PDB file of C-alpha atoms in Angstrom:
ATOM      1  CA  MET J   1       7.305   5.848 -17.183  1.00  0.00           C
ATOM      2  CA  LYS J   2       7.969   7.967 -20.157  1.00  0.00           C
ATOM      3  CA  LEU J   3      11.204   9.538 -21.212  1.00  0.00           C
ATOM      4  CA  LEU J   4      11.559  13.419 -20.875  1.00  0.00           C
ATOM      5  CA  GLN J   5      11.746  15.224 -24.116  1.00  0.00           C
ATOM      6  CA  PRO J   6      15.130  17.005 -24.984  1.00  0.00           C
ATOM      7  CA  ASP J   7      13.566  20.447 -24.696  1.00  0.00           C
ATOM      8  CA  ILE J   8      12.304  19.706 -21.124  1.00  0.00           C
ATOM      9  CA  LEU J   9      15.653  18.187 -20.078  1.00  0.00           C
ATOM     10  CA  LYS J  10      17.384  21.397 -21.355  1.00  0.00           C
ATOM     11  CA  LYS J  11      15.015  23.368 -19.292  1.00  0.00           C
ATOM     12  CA  LEU J  12      15.655  21.068 -16.359  1.00  0.00           C
ATOM     13  CA  ILE J  13      19.471  21.446 -16.635  1.00  0.00           C
ATOM     14  CA  GLN J  14      19.043  25.278 -16.974  1.00  0.00           C
ATOM     15  CA  HIS J  15      16.932  25.521 -13.910  1.00  0.00           C
ATOM     16  CA  ASP J  16      14.034  27.213 -16.086  1.00  0.00           C
ATOM     17  CA  LYS J  17      11.340  28.881 -14.382  1.00  0.00           C
ATOM     18  CA  SER J  18       8.578  26.658 -15.871  1.00  0.00           C
ATOM     19  CA  VAL J  19      10.391  23.465 -14.317  1.00  0.00           C
ATOM     20  CA  THR J  20      10.880  25.352 -11.100  1.00  0.00           C
ATOM     21  CA  PHE J  21       7.070  26.085 -10.893  1.00  0.00           C
ATOM     22  CA  ALA J  22       6.269  22.439 -11.924  1.00  0.00           C
ATOM     23  CA  ILE J  23       8.498  20.884  -9.162  1.00  0.00           C
ATOM     24  CA  ASN J  24       7.027  23.260  -6.657  1.00  0.00           C
ATOM     25  CA  MET J  25       3.571  22.247  -7.703  1.00  0.00           C
ATOM     26  CA  LEU J  26       4.423  18.554  -7.449  1.00  0.00           C
ATOM     27  CA  ASP J  27       6.069  19.117  -4.064  1.00  0.00           C
ATOM     28  CA  GLN J  28       2.976  21.314  -2.905  1.00  0.00           C
ATOM     29  CA  HIS J  29       5.432  23.968  -1.994  1.00  0.00           C
ATOM     30  CA  TRP J  30       4.046  26.823  -4.022  1.00  0.00           C
ATOM     31  CA  SER J  31       4.851  29.203  -1.176  1.00  0.00           C
ATOM     32  CA  ASN J  32       8.351  29.002  -2.445  1.00  0.00           C
ATOM     33  CA  VAL J  33       7.252  30.393  -5.867  1.00  0.00           C
ATOM     34  CA  ILE J  34       5.250  33.068  -4.163  1.00  0.00           C
ATOM     35  CA  ALA J  35       8.077  34.314  -1.945  1.00  0.00           C
ATOM     36  CA  LYS J  36      10.186  34.685  -5.053  1.00  0.00           C
ATOM     37  CA  TYR J  37       7.625  35.939  -7.682  1.00  0.00           C
ATOM     38  CA  GLY J  38       4.915  37.455  -5.747  1.00  0.00           C
ATOM     39  CA  PRO J  39       1.308  36.510  -4.578  1.00  0.00           C
ATOM     40  CA  GLN J  40      -0.034  37.125  -8.075  1.00  0.00           C
ATOM     41  CA  THR J  41       1.859  33.995  -9.457  1.00  0.00           C
ATOM     42  CA  LYS J  42      -0.659  31.105  -9.797  1.00  0.00           C
ATOM     43  CA  ILE J  43      -0.487  27.692 -10.806  1.00  0.00           C
ATOM     44  CA  ASP J  44      -1.458  27.905 -14.513  1.00  0.00           C
ATOM     45  CA  ALA J  45      -2.031  25.448 -17.434  1.00  0.00           C
ATOM     46  CA  PRO J  46       1.652  25.193 -18.660  1.00  0.00           C
ATOM     47  CA  THR J  47       2.748  24.546 -15.088  1.00  0.00           C
ATOM     48  CA  VAL J  48       0.215  21.790 -14.819  1.00  0.00           C
ATOM     49  CA  VAL J  49       1.310  20.196 -18.205  1.00  0.00           C
ATOM     50  CA  MET J  50       4.967  20.523 -17.154  1.00  0.00           C
ATOM     51  CA  ALA J  51       4.310  18.915 -13.761  1.00  0.00           C
ATOM     52  CA  LYS J  52       2.465  15.958 -15.402  1.00  0.00           C
ATOM     53  CA  GLN J  53       5.306  15.393 -17.794  1.00  0.00           C
ATOM     54  CA  LEU J  54       7.883  15.488 -14.885  1.00  0.00           C
ATOM     55  CA  ALA J  55       5.722  13.132 -12.865  1.00  0.00           C
ATOM     56  CA  ASP J  56       5.244  10.682 -15.808  1.00  0.00           C
ATOM     57  CA  SER J  57       8.980  10.458 -16.164  1.00  0.00           C
ATOM     58  CA  GLY J  58       9.380   9.042 -12.638  1.00  0.00           C
ATOM     59  CA  CYS J  59      12.069  11.611 -11.932  1.00  0.00           C
ATOM     60  CA  PHE J  60       9.959  13.510  -9.383  1.00  0.00           C
ATOM     61  CA  SER J  61       7.429  12.501  -6.885  1.00  0.00           C
ATOM     62  CA  LYS J  62       3.801  12.492  -7.886  1.00  0.00           C
ATOM     63  CA  PRO J  63       1.574  13.926  -4.899  1.00  0.00           C
ATOM     64  CA  ILE J  64      -1.648  12.823  -6.745  1.00  0.00           C
ATOM     65  CA  ASN J  65      -2.680  10.540  -9.337  1.00  0.00           C
ATOM     66  CA  PHE J  66      -3.637  13.083 -12.248  1.00  0.00           C
ATOM     67  CA  ASN J  67      -6.032  10.497 -13.700  1.00  0.00           C
ATOM     68  CA  ASN J  68      -8.083   9.937 -10.440  1.00  0.00           C
ATOM     69  CA  TYR J  69     -10.811  12.607 -10.182  1.00  0.00           C
ATOM     70  CA  ALA J  70     -11.082  12.312  -6.377  1.00  0.00           C
ATOM     71  CA  GLU J  71      -7.292  12.897  -5.967  1.00  0.00           C
ATOM     72  CA  VAL J  72      -7.423  15.950  -8.365  1.00  0.00           C
ATOM     73  CA  GLN J  73     -10.456  17.366  -6.316  1.00  0.00           C
ATOM     74  CA  LYS J  74      -8.503  17.024  -3.104  1.00  0.00           C
ATOM     75  CA  TYR J  75      -5.587  18.661  -4.670  1.00  0.00           C
ATOM     76  CA  LEU J  76      -7.606  21.538  -6.030  1.00  0.00           C
ATOM     77  CA  ILE J  77      -9.185  21.999  -2.485  1.00  0.00           C
ATOM     78  CA  ARG J  78      -5.757  22.031  -0.717  1.00  0.00           C
ATOM     79  CA  ASN J  79      -4.159  24.177  -3.028  1.00  0.00           C
ATOM     80  CA  ASP J  80      -7.173  26.507  -4.172  1.00  0.00           C
ATOM     81  CA  VAL J  81      -5.413  29.759  -3.012  1.00  0.00           C
ATOM     82  CA  TYR J  82      -2.668  28.964  -5.457  1.00  0.00           C
ATOM     83  CA  MET J  83      -4.727  27.652  -8.404  1.00  0.00           C
ATOM     84  CA  GLY J  84      -5.355  30.077 -11.475  1.00  0.00           C
ATOM     85  CA  VAL J  85      -8.343  29.485 -13.783  1.00  0.00           C
ATOM     86  CA  THR J  86      -6.283  27.825 -16.517  1.00  0.00           C
ATOM     87  CA  GLY J  87      -4.429  25.501 -13.925  1.00  0.00           C
ATOM     88  CA  LYS J  88      -7.801  24.373 -12.749  1.00  0.00           C
ATOM     89  CA  GLN J  89      -9.084  23.727 -16.178  1.00  0.00           C
ATOM     90  CA  GLU J  90      -6.086  21.822 -17.244  1.00  0.00           C
ATOM     91  CA  LEU J  91      -6.277  19.637 -14.021  1.00  0.00           C
ATOM     92  CA  LEU J  92      -9.843  18.837 -14.730  1.00  0.00           C
ATOM     93  CA  LYS J  93      -9.626  18.515 -18.522  1.00  0.00           C
ATOM     94  CA  PRO J  94      -9.255  14.778 -18.683  1.00  0.00           C
ATOM     95  CA  PHE J  95     -12.522  14.329 -16.693  1.00  0.00           C
ATOM     96  CA  LYS J  96     -14.525  16.559 -19.145  1.00  0.00           C
ATOM     97  CA  GLU J  97     -13.662  14.848 -22.439  1.00  0.00           C
TER      98      GLU J  97
END
């Protein structure tokens, strides 16, 4: 478990859009984001990075093990319609290095 950085805590307290997006990604409720921001809103790289940080802190549920290729693939398949190109790339990045 890692502590959240002060800037992320500030965003969390302020209900920053980036944190809202990340929480909805973790909870697999991206439809909430689409309802508010429109169907063009996709899960992008910054959202994935924030979601990983929140999940690593232990403050939020983690639907997948971001270090397990099979789990990441299942997540991508289930949420393909919501994924942007950079979001997919960020999720798969640890497996391409």
